[in-house]
Amino acid sequence: MLRKFLHIVFALFLVLVTMGVTISMHYCGDKLVSTAVNSKADSCCSGDDDCGCCHDESIHIEVKDNYVAPVCIEANAPISIDVLFPVLFQLFDEEIISVTKTTYVTYYLSPPPPLSTRLAINQSFLC
Protein backbone atom coordinates (compact mmCIF):
# COMPACT_ATOMS: atom_id res chain seq x y z
CA MET A 1 0.00 0.00 0.00
CA LEU A 2 2.79 2.39 0.89
CA ARG A 3 4.58 1.53 -2.32
CA LYS A 4 1.53 2.40 -4.44
CA PHE A 5 1.13 5.66 -2.55
CA LEU A 6 4.77 6.60 -3.13
CA HIS A 7 4.46 5.82 -6.85
CA ILE A 8 1.45 8.12 -7.10
CA VAL A 9 3.20 10.89 -5.16
CA PHE A 10 6.32 10.67 -7.34
CA ALA A 11 4.24 10.65 -10.53
CA LEU A 12 2.33 13.75 -9.44
CA PHE A 13 5.58 15.44 -8.42
CA LEU A 14 7.11 14.68 -11.82
CA VAL A 15 4.07 16.06 -13.65
CA LEU A 16 4.06 19.17 -11.48
CA VAL A 17 7.77 19.85 -11.96
CA THR A 18 7.76 19.23 -15.72
CA MET A 19 4.77 21.54 -16.23
CA GLY A 20 6.42 24.28 -14.21
CA VAL A 21 5.30 26.19 -11.15
CA THR A 22 5.54 29.92 -10.51
CA ILE A 23 5.57 31.07 -6.90
CA SER A 24 4.90 34.78 -6.39
CA MET A 25 5.78 36.47 -3.09
CA HIS A 26 4.93 39.98 -1.89
CA TYR A 27 7.20 41.59 0.70
CA CYS A 28 6.46 44.67 2.75
CA GLY A 29 9.91 45.77 3.85
CA ASP A 30 11.65 42.56 4.86
CA LYS A 31 8.47 40.80 5.97
CA LEU A 32 6.71 38.27 3.71
CA VAL A 33 3.07 39.36 3.47
CA SER A 34 1.51 37.02 0.89
CA THR A 35 2.37 34.19 -1.45
CA ALA A 36 0.56 32.70 -4.44
CA VAL A 37 1.14 29.77 -6.74
CA ASN A 38 0.74 30.36 -10.52
CA SER A 39 -0.79 33.81 -9.94
CA LYS A 40 0.24 37.25 -8.68
CA ALA A 41 0.55 37.63 -4.90
CA ASP A 42 -1.87 40.02 -3.17
CA SER A 43 -0.43 43.44 -2.42
CA CYS A 44 -0.68 44.98 1.04
CA CYS A 45 -0.89 48.48 -0.45
CA SER A 46 -4.40 49.83 -1.09
CA GLY A 47 -5.37 50.43 -4.71
CA ASP A 48 -2.70 51.37 -7.22
CA ASP A 49 -0.58 53.23 -4.65
CA ASP A 50 2.95 51.87 -4.39
CA CYS A 51 4.26 52.13 -0.82
CA GLY A 52 7.90 52.24 -1.82
CA CYS A 53 8.84 49.73 0.85
CA CYS A 54 7.02 46.84 -0.90
CA HIS A 55 8.44 44.59 -3.58
CA ASP A 56 7.41 41.43 -5.40
CA GLU A 57 9.51 38.36 -6.13
CA SER A 58 8.72 35.43 -8.41
CA ILE A 59 10.35 32.02 -8.58
CA HIS A 60 9.72 29.78 -11.59
CA ILE A 61 10.48 26.08 -11.08
CA GLU A 62 10.62 23.87 -14.17
CA VAL A 63 12.69 20.93 -15.31
CA LYS A 64 14.26 21.51 -18.72
CA ASP A 65 15.36 17.89 -19.30
CA ASN A 66 13.81 15.73 -21.99
CA TYR A 67 12.25 12.59 -20.63
CA VAL A 68 12.52 9.80 -23.17
CA ALA A 69 10.42 6.69 -22.79
CA PRO A 70 12.46 3.60 -21.91
CA VAL A 71 13.25 1.21 -24.70
CA CYS A 72 10.98 -1.82 -24.49
CA ILE A 73 12.48 -5.18 -25.32
CA GLU A 74 10.19 -7.77 -26.81
CA ALA A 75 9.70 -10.59 -24.32
CA ASN A 76 9.65 -13.37 -26.90
CA ALA A 77 12.64 -12.15 -28.88
CA PRO A 78 15.32 -14.80 -29.34
CA ILE A 79 18.50 -14.01 -27.43
CA SER A 80 21.77 -15.57 -28.41
CA ILE A 81 23.59 -17.08 -25.45
CA ASP A 82 27.01 -16.41 -26.92
CA VAL A 83 26.24 -12.68 -26.97
CA LEU A 84 25.23 -12.68 -23.31
CA PHE A 85 28.03 -14.92 -22.06
CA PRO A 86 30.94 -14.90 -24.52
CA VAL A 87 33.41 -15.94 -21.81
CA LEU A 88 31.60 -19.26 -21.26
CA PHE A 89 32.21 -20.30 -24.83
CA GLN A 90 35.87 -19.40 -24.56
CA LEU A 91 36.40 -21.29 -21.29
CA PHE A 92 34.41 -24.44 -21.95
CA ASP A 93 34.09 -26.76 -24.85
CA GLU A 94 30.79 -26.61 -26.74
CA GLU A 95 30.19 -30.29 -26.00
CA ILE A 96 29.95 -29.56 -22.27
CA ILE A 97 27.34 -26.87 -22.76
CA SER A 98 24.65 -28.47 -24.86
CA VAL A 99 21.07 -27.46 -25.38
CA THR A 100 18.54 -30.27 -25.47
CA LYS A 101 15.21 -29.93 -27.16
CA THR A 102 12.24 -30.76 -24.94
CA THR A 103 9.10 -32.09 -26.56
CA TYR A 104 5.81 -31.97 -24.72
CA VAL A 105 3.18 -34.54 -25.59
CA THR A 106 -0.43 -33.75 -24.86
CA TYR A 107 -2.71 -36.61 -23.94
CA TYR A 108 -6.39 -36.84 -24.67
CA LEU A 109 -8.40 -36.26 -21.52
CA SER A 110 -11.93 -37.57 -21.24
CA PRO A 111 -14.71 -35.00 -20.90
CA PRO A 112 -16.11 -34.24 -17.44
CA PRO A 113 -18.90 -36.46 -16.12
CA PRO A 114 -22.50 -35.42 -16.75
CA LEU A 115 -24.20 -33.05 -14.32
CA SER A 116 -26.16 -35.75 -12.48
CA THR A 117 -22.98 -37.70 -11.75
CA ARG A 118 -21.20 -34.57 -10.51
CA LEU A 119 -24.12 -33.73 -8.21
CA ALA A 120 -24.07 -37.27 -6.79
CA ILE A 121 -20.31 -37.14 -6.22
CA ASN A 122 -20.52 -33.77 -4.47
CA GLN A 123 -23.76 -34.79 -2.69
CA SER A 124 -25.34 -31.50 -3.71
CA PHE A 125 -28.86 -31.86 -5.07
CA LEU A 126 -29.93 -28.20 -4.88
CA CYS A 127 -30.29 -26.57 -8.29
JSON list of C-alpha atoms in Angstrom, two decimals:
[
{"chain": "A", "resi": 1, "resn": "MET", "atom": "CA", "xyz": [0.00, 0.00, 0.00]},
{"chain": "A", "resi": 2, "resn": "LEU", "atom": "CA", "xyz": [2.79, 2.39, 0.89]},
{"chain": "A", "resi": 3, "resn": "ARG", "atom": "CA", "xyz": [4.58, 1.53, -2.32]},
{"chain": "A", "resi": 4, "resn": "LYS", "atom": "CA", "xyz": [1.53, 2.40, -4.44]},
{"chain": "A", "resi": 5, "resn": "PHE", "atom": "CA", "xyz": [1.13, 5.66, -2.55]},
{"chain": "A", "resi": 6, "resn": "LEU", "atom": "CA", "xyz": [4.77, 6.60, -3.13]},
{"chain": "A", "resi": 7, "resn": "HIS", "atom": "CA", "xyz": [4.46, 5.82, -6.85]},
{"chain": "A", "resi": 8, "resn": "ILE", "atom": "CA", "xyz": [1.45, 8.12, -7.10]},
{"chain": "A", "resi": 9, "resn": "VAL", "atom": "CA", "xyz": [3.20, 10.89, -5.16]},
{"chain": "A", "resi": 10, "resn": "PHE", "atom": "CA", "xyz": [6.32, 10.67, -7.34]},
{"chain": "A", "resi": 11, "resn": "ALA", "atom": "CA", "xyz": [4.24, 10.65, -10.53]},
{"chain": "A", "resi": 12, "resn": "LEU", "atom": "CA", "xyz": [2.33, 13.75, -9.44]},
{"chain": "A", "resi": 13, "resn": "PHE", "atom": "CA", "xyz": [5.58, 15.44, -8.42]},
{"chain": "A", "resi": 14, "resn": "LEU", "atom": "CA", "xyz": [7.11, 14.68, -11.82]},
{"chain": "A", "resi": 15, "resn": "VAL", "atom": "CA", "xyz": [4.07, 16.06, -13.65]},
{"chain": "A", "resi": 16, "resn": "LEU", "atom": "CA", "xyz": [4.06, 19.17, -11.48]},
{"chain": "A", "resi": 17, "resn": "VAL", "atom": "CA", "xyz": [7.77, 19.85, -11.96]},
{"chain": "A", "resi": 18, "resn": "THR", "atom": "CA", "xyz": [7.76, 19.23, -15.72]},
{"chain": "A", "resi": 19, "resn": "MET", "atom": "CA", "xyz": [4.77, 21.54, -16.23]},
{"chain": "A", "resi": 20, "resn": "GLY", "atom": "CA", "xyz": [6.42, 24.28, -14.21]},
{"chain": "A", "resi": 21, "resn": "VAL", "atom": "CA", "xyz": [5.30, 26.19, -11.15]},
{"chain": "A", "resi": 22, "resn": "THR", "atom": "CA", "xyz": [5.54, 29.92, -10.51]},
{"chain": "A", "resi": 23, "resn": "ILE", "atom": "CA", "xyz": [5.57, 31.07, -6.90]},
{"chain": "A", "resi": 24, "resn": "SER", "atom": "CA", "xyz": [4.90, 34.78, -6.39]},
{"chain": "A", "resi": 25, "resn": "MET", "atom": "CA", "xyz": [5.78, 36.47, -3.09]},
{"chain": "A", "resi": 26, "resn": "HIS", "atom": "CA", "xyz": [4.93, 39.98, -1.89]},
{"chain": "A", "resi": 27, "resn": "TYR", "atom": "CA", "xyz": [7.20, 41.59, 0.70]},
{"chain": "A", "resi": 28, "resn": "CYS", "atom": "CA", "xyz": [6.46, 44.67, 2.75]},
{"chain": "A", "resi": 29, "resn": "GLY", "atom": "CA", "xyz": [9.91, 45.77, 3.85]},
{"chain": "A", "resi": 30, "resn": "ASP", "atom": "CA", "xyz": [11.65, 42.56, 4.86]},
{"chain": "A", "resi": 31, "resn": "LYS", "atom": "CA", "xyz": [8.47, 40.80, 5.97]},
{"chain": "A", "resi": 32, "resn": "LEU", "atom": "CA", "xyz": [6.71, 38.27, 3.71]},
{"chain": "A", "resi": 33, "resn": "VAL", "atom": "CA", "xyz": [3.07, 39.36, 3.47]},
{"chain": "A", "resi": 34, "resn": "SER", "atom": "CA", "xyz": [1.51, 37.02, 0.89]},
{"chain": "A", "resi": 35, "resn": "THR", "atom": "CA", "xyz": [2.37, 34.19, -1.45]},
{"chain": "A", "resi": 36, "resn": "ALA", "atom": "CA", "xyz": [0.56, 32.70, -4.44]},
{"chain": "A", "resi": 37, "resn": "VAL", "atom": "CA", "xyz": [1.14, 29.77, -6.74]},
{"chain": "A", "resi": 38, "resn": "ASN", "atom": "CA", "xyz": [0.74, 30.36, -10.52]},
{"chain": "A", "resi": 39, "resn": "SER", "atom": "CA", "xyz": [-0.79, 33.81, -9.94]},
{"chain": "A", "resi": 40, "resn": "LYS", "atom": "CA", "xyz": [0.24, 37.25, -8.68]},
{"chain": "A", "resi": 41, "resn": "ALA", "atom": "CA", "xyz": [0.55, 37.63, -4.90]},
{"chain": "A", "resi": 42, "resn": "ASP", "atom": "CA", "xyz": [-1.87, 40.02, -3.17]},
{"chain": "A", "resi": 43, "resn": "SER", "atom": "CA", "xyz": [-0.43, 43.44, -2.42]},
{"chain": "A", "resi": 44, "resn": "CYS", "atom": "CA", "xyz": [-0.68, 44.98, 1.04]},
{"chain": "A", "resi": 45, "resn": "CYS", "atom": "CA", "xyz": [-0.89, 48.48, -0.45]},
{"chain": "A", "resi": 46, "resn": "SER", "atom": "CA", "xyz": [-4.40, 49.83, -1.09]},
{"chain": "A", "resi": 47, "resn": "GLY", "atom": "CA", "xyz": [-5.37, 50.43, -4.71]},
{"chain": "A", "resi": 48, "resn": "ASP", "atom": "CA", "xyz": [-2.70, 51.37, -7.22]},
{"chain": "A", "resi": 49, "resn": "ASP", "atom": "CA", "xyz": [-0.58, 53.23, -4.65]},
{"chain": "A", "resi": 50, "resn": "ASP", "atom": "CA", "xyz": [2.95, 51.87, -4.39]},
{"chain": "A", "resi": 51, "resn": "CYS", "atom": "CA", "xyz": [4.26, 52.13, -0.82]},
{"chain": "A", "resi": 52, "resn": "GLY", "atom": "CA", "xyz": [7.90, 52.24, -1.82]},
{"chain": "A", "resi": 53, "resn": "CYS", "atom": "CA", "xyz": [8.84, 49.73, 0.85]},
{"chain": "A", "resi": 54, "resn": "CYS", "atom": "CA", "xyz": [7.02, 46.84, -0.90]},
{"chain": "A", "resi": 55, "resn": "HIS", "atom": "CA", "xyz": [8.44, 44.59, -3.58]},
{"chain": "A", "resi": 56, "resn": "ASP", "atom": "CA", "xyz": [7.41, 41.43, -5.40]},
{"chain": "A", "resi": 57, "resn": "GLU", "atom": "CA", "xyz": [9.51, 38.36, -6.13]},
{"chain": "A", "resi": 58, "resn": "SER", "atom": "CA", "xyz": [8.72, 35.43, -8.41]},
{"chain": "A", "resi": 59, "resn": "ILE", "atom": "CA", "xyz": [10.35, 32.02, -8.58]},
{"chain": "A", "resi": 60, "resn": "HIS", "atom": "CA", "xyz": [9.72, 29.78, -11.59]},
{"chain": "A", "resi": 61, "resn": "ILE", "atom": "CA", "xyz": [10.48, 26.08, -11.08]},
{"chain": "A", "resi": 62, "resn": "GLU", "atom": "CA", "xyz": [10.62, 23.87, -14.17]},
{"chain": "A", "resi": 63, "resn": "VAL", "atom": "CA", "xyz": [12.69, 20.93, -15.31]},
{"chain": "A", "resi": 64, "resn": "LYS", "atom": "CA", "xyz": [14.26, 21.51, -18.72]},
{"chain": "A", "resi": 65, "resn": "ASP", "atom": "CA", "xyz": [15.36, 17.89, -19.30]},
{"chain": "A", "resi": 66, "resn": "ASN", "atom": "CA", "xyz": [13.81, 15.73, -21.99]},
{"chain": "A", "resi": 67, "resn": "TYR", "atom": "CA", "xyz": [12.25, 12.59, -20.63]},
{"chain": "A", "resi": 68, "resn": "VAL", "atom": "CA", "xyz": [12.52, 9.80, -23.17]},
{"chain": "A", "resi": 69, "resn": "ALA", "atom": "CA", "xyz": [10.42, 6.69, -22.79]},
{"chain": "A", "resi": 70, "resn": "PRO", "atom": "CA", "xyz": [12.46, 3.60, -21.91]},
{"chain": "A", "resi": 71, "resn": "VAL", "atom": "CA", "xyz": [13.25, 1.21, -24.70]},
{"chain": "A", "resi": 72, "resn": "CYS", "atom": "CA", "xyz": [10.98, -1.82, -24.49]},
{"chain": "A", "resi": 73, "resn": "ILE", "atom": "CA", "xyz": [12.48, -5.18, -25.32]},
{"chain": "A", "resi": 74, "resn": "GLU", "atom": "CA", "xyz": [10.19, -7.77, -26.81]},
{"chain": "A", "resi": 75, "resn": "ALA", "atom": "CA", "xyz": [9.70, -10.59, -24.32]},
{"chain": "A", "resi": 76, "resn": "ASN", "atom": "CA", "xyz": [9.65, -13.37, -26.90]},
{"chain": "A", "resi": 77, "resn": "ALA", "atom": "CA", "xyz": [12.64, -12.15, -28.88]},
{"chain": "A", "resi": 78, "resn": "PRO", "atom": "CA", "xyz": [15.32, -14.80, -29.34]},
{"chain": "A", "resi": 79, "resn": "ILE", "atom": "CA", "xyz": [18.50, -14.01, -27.43]},
{"chain": "A", "resi": 80, "resn": "SER", "atom": "CA", "xyz": [21.77, -15.57, -28.41]},
{"chain": "A", "resi": 81, "resn": "ILE", "atom": "CA", "xyz": [23.59, -17.08, -25.45]},
{"chain": "A", "resi": 82, "resn": "ASP", "atom": "CA", "xyz": [27.01, -16.41, -26.92]},
{"chain": "A", "resi": 83, "resn": "VAL", "atom": "CA", "xyz": [26.24, -12.68, -26.97]},
{"chain": "A", "resi": 84, "resn": "LEU", "atom": "CA", "xyz": [25.23, -12.68, -23.31]},
{"chain": "A", "resi": 85, "resn": "PHE", "atom": "CA", "xyz": [28.03, -14.92, -22.06]},
{"chain": "A", "resi": 86, "resn": "PRO", "atom": "CA", "xyz": [30.94, -14.90, -24.52]},
{"chain": "A", "resi": 87, "resn": "VAL", "atom": "CA", "xyz": [33.41, -15.94, -21.81]},
{"chain": "A", "resi": 88, "resn": "LEU", "atom": "CA", "xyz": [31.60, -19.26, -21.26]},
{"chain": "A", "resi": 89, "resn": "PHE", "atom": "CA", "xyz": [32.21, -20.30, -24.83]},
{"chain": "A", "resi": 90, "resn": "GLN", "atom": "CA", "xyz": [35.87, -19.40, -24.56]},
{"chain": "A", "resi": 91, "resn": "LEU", "atom": "CA", "xyz": [36.40, -21.29, -21.29]},
{"chain": "A", "resi": 92, "resn": "PHE", "atom": "CA", "xyz": [34.41, -24.44, -21.95]},
{"chain": "A", "resi": 93, "resn": "ASP", "atom": "CA", "xyz": [34.09, -26.76, -24.85]},
{"chain": "A", "resi": 94, "resn": "GLU", "atom": "CA", "xyz": [30.79, -26.61, -26.74]},
{"chain": "A", "resi": 95, "resn": "GLU", "atom": "CA", "xyz": [30.19, -30.29, -26.00]},
{"chain": "A", "resi": 96, "resn": "ILE", "atom": "CA", "xyz": [29.95, -29.56, -22.27]},
{"chain": "A", "resi": 97, "resn": "ILE", "atom": "CA", "xyz": [27.34, -26.87, -22.76]},
{"chain": "A", "resi": 98, "resn": "SER", "atom": "CA", "xyz": [24.65, -28.47, -24.86]},
{"chain": "A", "resi": 99, "resn": "VAL", "atom": "CA", "xyz": [21.07, -27.46, -25.38]},
{"chain": "A", "resi": 100, "resn": "THR", "atom": "CA", "xyz": [18.54, -30.27, -25.47]},
{"chain": "A", "resi": 101, "resn": "LYS", "atom": "CA", "xyz": [15.21, -29.93, -27.16]},
{"chain": "A", "resi": 102, "resn": "THR", "atom": "CA", "xyz": [12.24, -30.76, -24.94]},
{"chain": "A", "resi": 103, "resn": "THR", "atom": "CA", "xyz": [9.10, -32.09, -26.56]},
{"chain": "A", "resi": 104, "resn": "TYR", "atom": "CA", "xyz": [5.81, -31.97, -24.72]},
{"chain": "A", "resi": 105, "resn": "VAL", "atom": "CA", "xyz": [3.18, -34.54, -25.59]},
{"chain": "A", "resi": 106, "resn": "THR", "atom": "CA", "xyz": [-0.43, -33.75, -24.86]},
{"chain": "A", "resi": 107, "resn": "TYR", "atom": "CA", "xyz": [-2.71, -36.61, -23.94]},
{"chain": "A", "resi": 108, "resn": "TYR", "atom": "CA", "xyz": [-6.39, -36.84, -24.67]},
{"chain": "A", "resi": 109, "resn": "LEU", "atom": "CA", "xyz": [-8.40, -36.26, -21.52]},
{"chain": "A", "resi": 110, "resn": "SER", "atom": "CA", "xyz": [-11.93, -37.57, -21.24]},
{"chain": "A", "resi": 111, "resn": "PRO", "atom": "CA", "xyz": [-14.71, -35.00, -20.90]},
{"chain": "A", "resi": 112, "resn": "PRO", "atom": "CA", "xyz": [-16.11, -34.24, -17.44]},
{"chain": "A", "resi": 113, "resn": "PRO", "atom": "CA", "xyz": [-18.90, -36.46, -16.12]},
{"chain": "A", "resi": 114, "resn": "PRO", "atom": "CA", "xyz": [-22.50, -35.42, -16.75]},
{"chain": "A", "resi": 115, "resn": "LEU", "atom": "CA", "xyz": [-24.20, -33.05, -14.32]},
{"chain": "A", "resi": 116, "resn": "SER", "atom": "CA", "xyz": [-26.16, -35.75, -12.48]},
{"chain": "A", "resi": 117, "resn": "THR", "atom": "CA", "xyz": [-22.98, -37.70, -11.75]},
{"chain": "A", "resi": 118, "resn": "ARG", "atom": "CA", "xyz": [-21.20, -34.57, -10.51]},
{"chain": "A", "resi": 119, "resn": "LEU", "atom": "CA", "xyz": [-24.12, -33.73, -8.21]},
{"chain": "A", "resi": 120, "resn": "ALA", "atom": "CA", "xyz": [-24.07, -37.27, -6.79]},
{"chain": "A", "resi": 121, "resn": "ILE", "atom": "CA", "xyz": [-20.31, -37.14, -6.22]},
{"chain": "A", "resi": 122, "resn": "ASN", "atom": "CA", "xyz": [-20.52, -33.77, -4.47]},
{"chain": "A", "resi": 123, "resn": "GLN", "atom": "CA", "xyz": [-23.76, -34.79, -2.69]},
{"chain": "A", "resi": 124, "resn": "SER", "atom": "CA", "xyz": [-25.34, -31.50, -3.71]},
{"chain": "A", "resi": 125, "resn": "PHE", "atom": "CA", "xyz": [-28.86, -31.86, -5.07]},
{"chain": "A", "resi": 126, "resn": "LEU", "atom": "CA", "xyz": [-29.93, -28.20, -4.88]},
{"chain": "A", "resi": 127, "resn": "CYS", "atom": "CA", "xyz": [-30.29, -26.57, -8.29]}
]
